[in-house]
Coordinates of C-alpha atoms in Angstrom, one line a residue:
M1 CA 37.6 19.1 -47.8
V2 CA 39.3 16.8 -45.2
T3 CA 39.9 13.3 -46.5
P4 CA 38.1 10.8 -44.2
Y5 CA 40.5 8.5 -42.3
S6 CA 40.4 6.2 -39.3
M7 CA 42.7 5.1 -36.5
T8 CA 42.3 1.5 -35.3
F9 CA 43.4 -0.1 -32.1
G10 CA 42.2 -3.5 -31.0
A11 CA 38.5 -3.7 -31.7
F12 CA 38.1 0.1 -31.6
T13 CA 38.2 2.6 -34.4
L14 CA 38.3 6.4 -34.3
H15 CA 36.7 7.9 -37.4
F16 CA 37.8 11.4 -38.6
P17 CA 36.7 14.1 -39.3
Q18 CA 33.5 12.9 -37.6
R19 CA 35.5 11.9 -34.5
N20 CA 33.3 8.9 -33.8
L21 CA 34.4 6.0 -31.7
T22 CA 33.2 2.5 -32.6
K23 CA 33.8 -1.0 -31.4
D24 CA 33.3 -3.8 -33.9
G25 CA 31.2 -1.3 -35.9
E26 CA 29.0 -0.3 -33.0
A27 CA 29.0 3.3 -31.7
V28 CA 30.6 3.9 -28.3
R29 CA 29.3 6.8 -26.4
L30 CA 31.8 9.2 -24.8
G31 CA 31.4 12.7 -23.5
S32 CA 33.1 15.5 -25.5
R33 CA 36.0 16.1 -23.1
A34 CA 36.7 12.3 -22.7
L35 CA 36.7 11.9 -26.5
D36 CA 39.1 14.9 -26.9
I37 CA 41.5 13.2 -24.4
L38 CA 41.3 9.9 -26.3
V39 CA 42.0 11.7 -29.6
V40 CA 45.1 13.4 -28.3
L41 CA 46.4 10.2 -26.8
V42 CA 45.7 8.1 -29.9
E43 CA 47.2 10.6 -32.2
N44 CA 50.4 10.5 -30.1
A45 CA 50.3 6.7 -29.5
G46 CA 53.5 5.5 -27.9
V47 CA 54.6 9.0 -26.9
L48 CA 54.4 10.3 -23.4
V49 CA 52.0 13.3 -23.3
S50 CA 52.5 15.4 -20.2
T51 CA 49.6 16.2 -17.9
R52 CA 50.0 19.9 -18.7
E53 CA 50.0 19.4 -22.4
L54 CA 47.0 17.1 -22.2
C55 CA 45.0 19.7 -20.2
D56 CA 46.1 22.5 -22.6
R57 CA 45.0 20.5 -25.7
V58 CA 41.6 19.6 -24.3
W59 CA 40.8 22.7 -22.3
A60 CA 42.5 25.2 -24.6
D61 CA 40.6 28.3 -23.3
N62 CA 40.3 27.3 -19.6
V63 CA 42.6 26.5 -16.7
V64 CA 41.7 23.2 -15.0
D65 CA 43.4 21.1 -12.4
E66 CA 44.5 17.5 -12.8
G67 CA 41.4 16.2 -10.9
A68 CA 39.2 17.2 -13.9
L69 CA 41.5 15.3 -16.2
R70 CA 41.4 12.2 -14.1
V71 CA 37.6 12.2 -14.1
H72 CA 37.4 12.2 -17.8
L73 CA 40.3 9.7 -18.2
S74 CA 38.3 7.4 -16.0
A75 CA 35.4 7.6 -18.4
V76 CA 37.8 6.8 -21.3
R77 CA 39.2 3.8 -19.6
K78 CA 35.8 2.5 -18.7
A79 CA 34.6 2.8 -22.3
L80 CA 37.7 1.0 -23.6
G81 CA 37.5 -1.7 -20.9
D82 CA 41.1 -0.7 -19.9
G83 CA 42.6 -3.2 -17.6
H84 CA 40.2 -6.1 -18.5
E85 CA 41.8 -9.3 -19.5
G86 CA 45.2 -7.7 -19.0
I87 CA 44.8 -5.1 -21.8
R88 CA 46.2 -1.7 -20.9
Y89 CA 45.4 1.0 -23.3
I90 CA 46.5 4.0 -21.2
V91 CA 49.5 4.0 -19.0
N92 CA 50.1 6.6 -16.4
E93 CA 53.7 7.6 -15.6
T94 CA 53.3 9.2 -12.2
G95 CA 54.2 12.9 -12.1
R96 CA 55.0 12.9 -15.8
G97 CA 51.9 12.2 -17.9
Y98 CA 50.1 9.5 -19.9
R99 CA 51.0 7.2 -22.8
F100 CA 48.7 5.3 -25.2
A101 CA 50.3 1.9 -25.0
V102 CA 48.4 -0.1 -27.7
P103 CA 49.6 -0.1 -31.3
V104 CA 47.5 2.2 -33.6
S105 CA 47.1 1.8 -37.3
R106 CA 45.9 4.6 -39.6
S107 CA 44.1 4.2 -42.8
V108 CA 42.2 6.4 -45.3
A109 CA 38.6 5.5 -45.1
H110 CA 35.2 6.6 -46.1
S111 CA 33.0 8.2 -43.4
P112 CA 31.4 5.5 -41.2
A113 CA 29.0 3.7 -43.4
P114 CA 25.3 3.9 -42.6
P115 CA 23.6 0.6 -41.8
P116 CA 23.1 -1.6 -45.0
H117 CA 19.8 -0.8 -46.7
N118 CA 18.4 -4.2 -46.0
S119 CA 18.9 -3.7 -42.2
S120 CA 17.1 -0.3 -42.0
A121 CA 13.9 -2.0 -40.8
R122 CA 15.8 -3.0 -37.7
A123 CA 16.2 0.7 -36.9
L124 CA 12.5 1.1 -36.6
P125 CA 10.2 -0.4 -34.0
V126 CA 8.1 -3.2 -35.4
T127 CA 4.3 -2.8 -35.1
L128 CA 3.2 -6.2 -33.7
A129 CA -0.6 -5.7 -34.2
R130 CA -2.2 -5.4 -37.5
V131 CA -2.8 -1.8 -38.7
I132 CA -6.5 -1.5 -39.6
G133 CA -8.3 1.3 -41.4
R134 CA -5.3 3.3 -42.4
E135 CA -4.2 1.7 -45.7
D136 CA -5.2 4.7 -47.9
V137 CA -3.5 7.2 -45.6
I138 CA -0.3 5.1 -45.4
A139 CA -0.1 4.6 -49.2
G140 CA -0.9 8.2 -50.0
L141 CA 1.6 9.7 -47.5
T142 CA 4.3 7.2 -48.6
D143 CA 3.9 8.4 -52.2
Q144 CA 4.2 12.0 -51.1
L145 CA 7.4 11.6 -49.0
P146 CA 9.9 11.8 -52.0
E147 CA 8.5 15.3 -52.8
R148 CA 7.8 16.4 -49.2
R149 CA 11.0 16.4 -47.2
F150 CA 9.1 17.5 -44.0
L151 CA 5.8 15.9 -43.2
T152 CA 4.0 16.2 -39.9
I153 CA 1.1 13.9 -38.9
T154 CA -1.1 15.6 -36.3
G155 CA -4.1 14.6 -34.3
P156 CA -5.4 14.2 -30.7
G157 CA -3.8 11.6 -28.4
G158 CA -4.7 8.0 -29.2
M159 CA -5.5 8.7 -32.9
G160 CA -2.7 6.3 -34.0
K161 CA -0.1 8.8 -35.3
T162 CA 2.9 6.7 -34.3
T163 CA 1.4 3.6 -35.8
V164 CA 0.8 5.3 -39.1
A165 CA 4.2 7.0 -39.1
L166 CA 6.0 3.7 -38.5
A167 CA 4.0 2.0 -41.2
I168 CA 4.9 4.8 -43.7
A169 CA 8.6 4.6 -42.7
H170 CA 8.8 0.9 -43.1
R171 CA 7.1 1.1 -46.5
F172 CA 9.1 4.1 -47.7
S173 CA 12.4 2.4 -46.6
G174 CA 11.4 -0.8 -48.4
Q175 CA 10.4 1.0 -51.6
T176 CA 13.3 3.4 -51.9
G177 CA 16.2 1.7 -50.0
T178 CA 16.5 4.8 -47.8
R179 CA 17.4 3.9 -44.2
A180 CA 14.9 5.0 -41.6
L181 CA 15.6 5.9 -38.0
F182 CA 13.2 6.3 -35.1
V183 CA 13.6 9.1 -32.5
N184 CA 11.1 8.8 -29.6
F185 CA 10.8 12.1 -27.7
A186 CA 8.1 10.8 -25.3
P187 CA 10.5 10.2 -22.4
V188 CA 12.5 13.4 -23.1
S189 CA 11.5 16.2 -20.7
E190 CA 14.3 18.7 -21.2
T191 CA 14.5 20.8 -24.4
S192 CA 18.3 20.9 -24.1
S193 CA 18.3 17.1 -24.7
A194 CA 16.3 17.1 -28.0
A195 CA 19.3 17.4 -30.4
S196 CA 21.4 14.9 -28.4
T197 CA 18.5 12.4 -28.5
V198 CA 18.5 12.7 -32.3
A199 CA 22.3 12.3 -32.4
S200 CA 22.1 9.2 -30.3
A201 CA 19.5 7.6 -32.6
V202 CA 21.7 8.4 -35.6
G203 CA 24.8 7.0 -33.9
V204 CA 26.7 10.2 -33.6
A205 CA 29.4 10.4 -30.8
V206 CA 29.1 14.1 -30.0
S207 CA 32.5 15.8 -29.7
T208 CA 31.3 19.3 -28.5
G209 CA 28.7 20.7 -26.2
D210 CA 26.4 21.4 -29.2
P211 CA 25.6 18.1 -31.0
I212 CA 24.0 19.7 -34.1
P213 CA 27.3 20.3 -36.1
D214 CA 28.4 16.7 -35.5
L215 CA 24.9 15.5 -36.4
I216 CA 24.9 17.5 -39.6
R217 CA 28.4 16.3 -40.6
M218 CA 27.3 12.7 -40.0
L219 CA 24.1 13.0 -42.1
G220 CA 25.5 15.1 -44.9
D221 CA 23.8 14.4 -48.2
T222 CA 23.2 10.7 -47.4
P223 CA 19.5 9.8 -47.9
V224 CA 17.9 9.1 -44.5
L225 CA 14.3 9.3 -43.1
L226 CA 14.1 10.5 -39.5
V227 CA 10.9 9.7 -37.7
L228 CA 10.5 12.2 -34.9
D229 CA 7.8 10.9 -32.6
N230 CA 5.8 12.6 -29.9
C231 CA 7.1 16.2 -30.4
E232 CA 4.3 18.2 -28.9
H233 CA 6.0 19.0 -25.5
L234 CA 9.2 20.0 -27.2
I235 CA 7.6 21.7 -30.2
E236 CA 9.6 24.9 -30.4
T237 CA 12.9 23.2 -30.0
V238 CA 12.1 20.4 -32.5
A239 CA 10.8 23.0 -35.0
E240 CA 14.1 24.8 -34.8
L241 CA 16.1 21.6 -35.0
A242 CA 14.1 20.4 -38.0
E243 CA 14.8 23.6 -40.0
K244 CA 18.5 23.3 -39.3
L245 CA 18.7 19.7 -40.4
L246 CA 16.7 20.3 -43.6
Q247 CA 18.8 23.3 -44.5
A248 CA 22.2 21.8 -43.9
A249 CA 21.7 18.1 -44.6
P250 CA 20.1 17.8 -48.1
G251 CA 19.6 14.0 -47.8
V252 CA 17.4 14.2 -44.8
H253 CA 13.6 13.6 -44.8
L254 CA 11.6 14.2 -41.7
L255 CA 8.4 12.4 -40.7
V256 CA 7.1 14.0 -37.5
T257 CA 4.2 13.1 -35.2
S258 CA 2.8 15.8 -32.9
R259 CA -0.6 16.8 -31.5
E260 CA -0.2 20.1 -33.3
P261 CA 1.9 21.2 -36.2
L262 CA 5.4 22.4 -35.7
R263 CA 4.8 25.5 -37.8
A264 CA 8.3 25.3 -39.2
D265 CA 9.5 26.3 -42.6
G266 CA 8.8 23.7 -45.3
E267 CA 6.4 21.7 -43.2
S268 CA 3.5 19.8 -44.8
V269 CA 0.7 18.8 -42.4
H270 CA -1.6 15.8 -42.5
R271 CA -4.4 15.8 -39.9
L272 CA -5.2 12.2 -39.0
A273 CA -8.9 11.6 -38.8
A274 CA -10.8 9.2 -36.6
L275 CA -11.8 5.8 -37.9
P276 CA -15.2 5.7 -39.6
S277 CA -18.0 4.3 -37.4
P278 CA -21.6 3.5 -38.3
P279 CA -23.7 6.7 -38.2
P280 CA -26.1 7.3 -35.3
G281 CA -29.5 5.8 -35.7
T282 CA -28.4 3.0 -38.0
T283 CA -28.4 -0.7 -37.1
P284 CA -26.1 -2.4 -39.7
G285 CA -25.9 -6.2 -40.0
T286 CA -22.6 -7.9 -39.2
N287 CA -21.3 -7.9 -42.8
Q288 CA -22.1 -4.2 -43.3
A289 CA -20.7 -3.3 -39.8
R290 CA -17.3 -4.9 -40.7
E291 CA -16.9 -2.4 -43.5
Y292 CA -16.4 0.4 -40.9
A293 CA -12.8 0.6 -39.8
A294 CA -13.7 1.3 -36.2
V295 CA -15.8 -1.9 -36.0
A296 CA -13.1 -3.9 -37.8
L297 CA -10.5 -2.7 -35.3
F298 CA -12.7 -3.5 -32.3
V299 CA -13.4 -7.0 -33.6
D300 CA -9.7 -7.7 -34.3
R301 CA -8.5 -6.6 -30.9
A302 CA -11.4 -8.3 -29.1
K303 CA -10.4 -11.6 -30.7
A304 CA -6.9 -11.0 -29.4
A305 CA -8.3 -10.6 -25.9
N306 CA -10.8 -13.5 -26.1
D307 CA -10.3 -15.9 -29.0
S308 CA -13.9 -17.0 -28.8
F309 CA -15.3 -13.6 -29.5
A310 CA -17.3 -13.2 -32.8
L311 CA -19.4 -10.3 -34.2
T312 CA -22.9 -11.6 -34.3
E313 CA -26.4 -10.2 -34.9
S314 CA -26.9 -10.3 -31.1
N315 CA -23.9 -8.0 -30.3
V316 CA -23.4 -5.9 -33.4
T317 CA -25.5 -3.1 -32.1
A318 CA -23.5 -2.9 -28.9
V319 CA -20.2 -3.0 -30.8
C320 CA -21.3 -0.2 -33.1
D321 CA -22.5 1.9 -30.1
I322 CA -19.1 1.5 -28.5
C323 CA -17.2 2.6 -31.6
R324 CA -19.5 5.6 -32.0
R325 CA -19.4 6.7 -28.4
L326 CA -15.6 6.5 -28.5
D327 CA -15.6 8.8 -31.5
G328 CA -13.6 6.3 -33.7
I329 CA -10.4 6.9 -31.6
P330 CA -8.2 3.8 -32.2
L331 CA -6.5 3.7 -28.8
A332 CA -9.9 4.1 -26.9
I333 CA -11.4 1.3 -29.1
E334 CA -8.4 -0.9 -28.4
F335 CA -8.8 -0.3 -24.6
A336 CA -12.5 -1.2 -24.8
A337 CA -11.9 -4.3 -26.9
A338 CA -9.3 -5.5 -24.4
R339 CA -12.2 -5.6 -21.8
V340 CA -13.9 -8.4 -23.8
G341 CA -11.8 -10.9 -21.9
L342 CA -13.5 -9.8 -18.7
M343 CA -17.1 -8.8 -19.8
D344 CA -19.4 -8.9 -22.7
V345 CA -19.9 -6.0 -25.1
H346 CA -23.3 -5.1 -23.8
A347 CA -21.7 -4.5 -20.3
I348 CA -18.9 -2.5 -21.9
S349 CA -21.3 -0.3 -23.8
A350 CA -23.4 0.3 -20.6
R351 CA -20.3 1.3 -18.6
L352 CA -19.0 3.9 -21.2
D353 CA -20.6 6.6 -19.2
D354 CA -17.7 6.0 -16.8
R355 CA -15.2 5.5 -19.6
F356 CA -12.2 6.9 -17.7
A357 CA -12.6 4.2 -15.1
L358 CA -13.3 1.5 -17.7
L359 CA -10.6 2.3 -20.3
T360 CA -7.5 2.4 -18.2
Q361 CA -6.1 -1.1 -18.5
G362 CA -3.8 -0.8 -21.4
R363 CA -0.5 -2.5 -22.1
R364 CA 1.8 -2.9 -19.1
T365 CA 4.7 -1.8 -21.3
A366 CA 3.0 1.4 -22.5
L367 CA 4.5 4.8 -21.7
P368 CA 2.7 6.7 -18.9
R369 CA 1.1 9.0 -21.5

């Protein structure tokens, strides 16, 4: 096993064998070829490395011209801030080669440490609104996570899968001290970007075309919970990636959200149900209606839209009707409640026959989905 070590120059540190570059402890992103060039120069700090030798070391199995080398050197210089405030990291001796001109110190070190346990919550998005009607699910699945390394929460769009997953991750991290990291696949359209998206979330500076080996080396047997969110459009790729991570990195736990199960080895599935609503044909009073999670959610979000809103005997029937007709789907209920700032609940209920026109004014910052 290679003893971990690091090479430090200025505010930058190269970590080996992971080959990660950090600045003041924060990961610096570099392409694999650019990182290879930097490694060669740093390992030979103060020594002139000829252009030919540099190309041979970085492109061992290929013949490239000096133009390709200059492109990647430009990326290295940009990442280092070469030339800013008079600092020159890489000096070019025209026609001869390149020299790393900054003093480099080498020290035996542990692998780059994961974020401190008490900072793990910052790696997860914070749910700003109160989570309503999911306490039993959150508590139950949190208790199951230590025994189930691979748990997928499924359900139709708008059911609150992400909200529940984040609540579980925060609770699990707080209870166990395990760091939790969030990977959002919603904006990722190419299957080839799935692994690199996870690597970026973990803080892995990928040194090859395939990020999985670097990702696995970084994770190792260190306990970590990865929340893989919105996987349905990349489902086959994520399923394969999940199996590789679980097999090769024994400290990894996966909490996945998807509209359908990944159907991967070792997966446990929880199908998230709709929020309970008053049954058809019933007319509960205000106190009884609040016991239903769908109504409680509507009231909470309606108050946020209009602080004068209150559940009363005169509007409870309309509120219950809204929750029933929206099938207890949390996102639809939130959209309907947001309309309370513009119209009363009777008008909202009456317009639900045209619900797609009515329920389209969500958060401005929401993803297009």
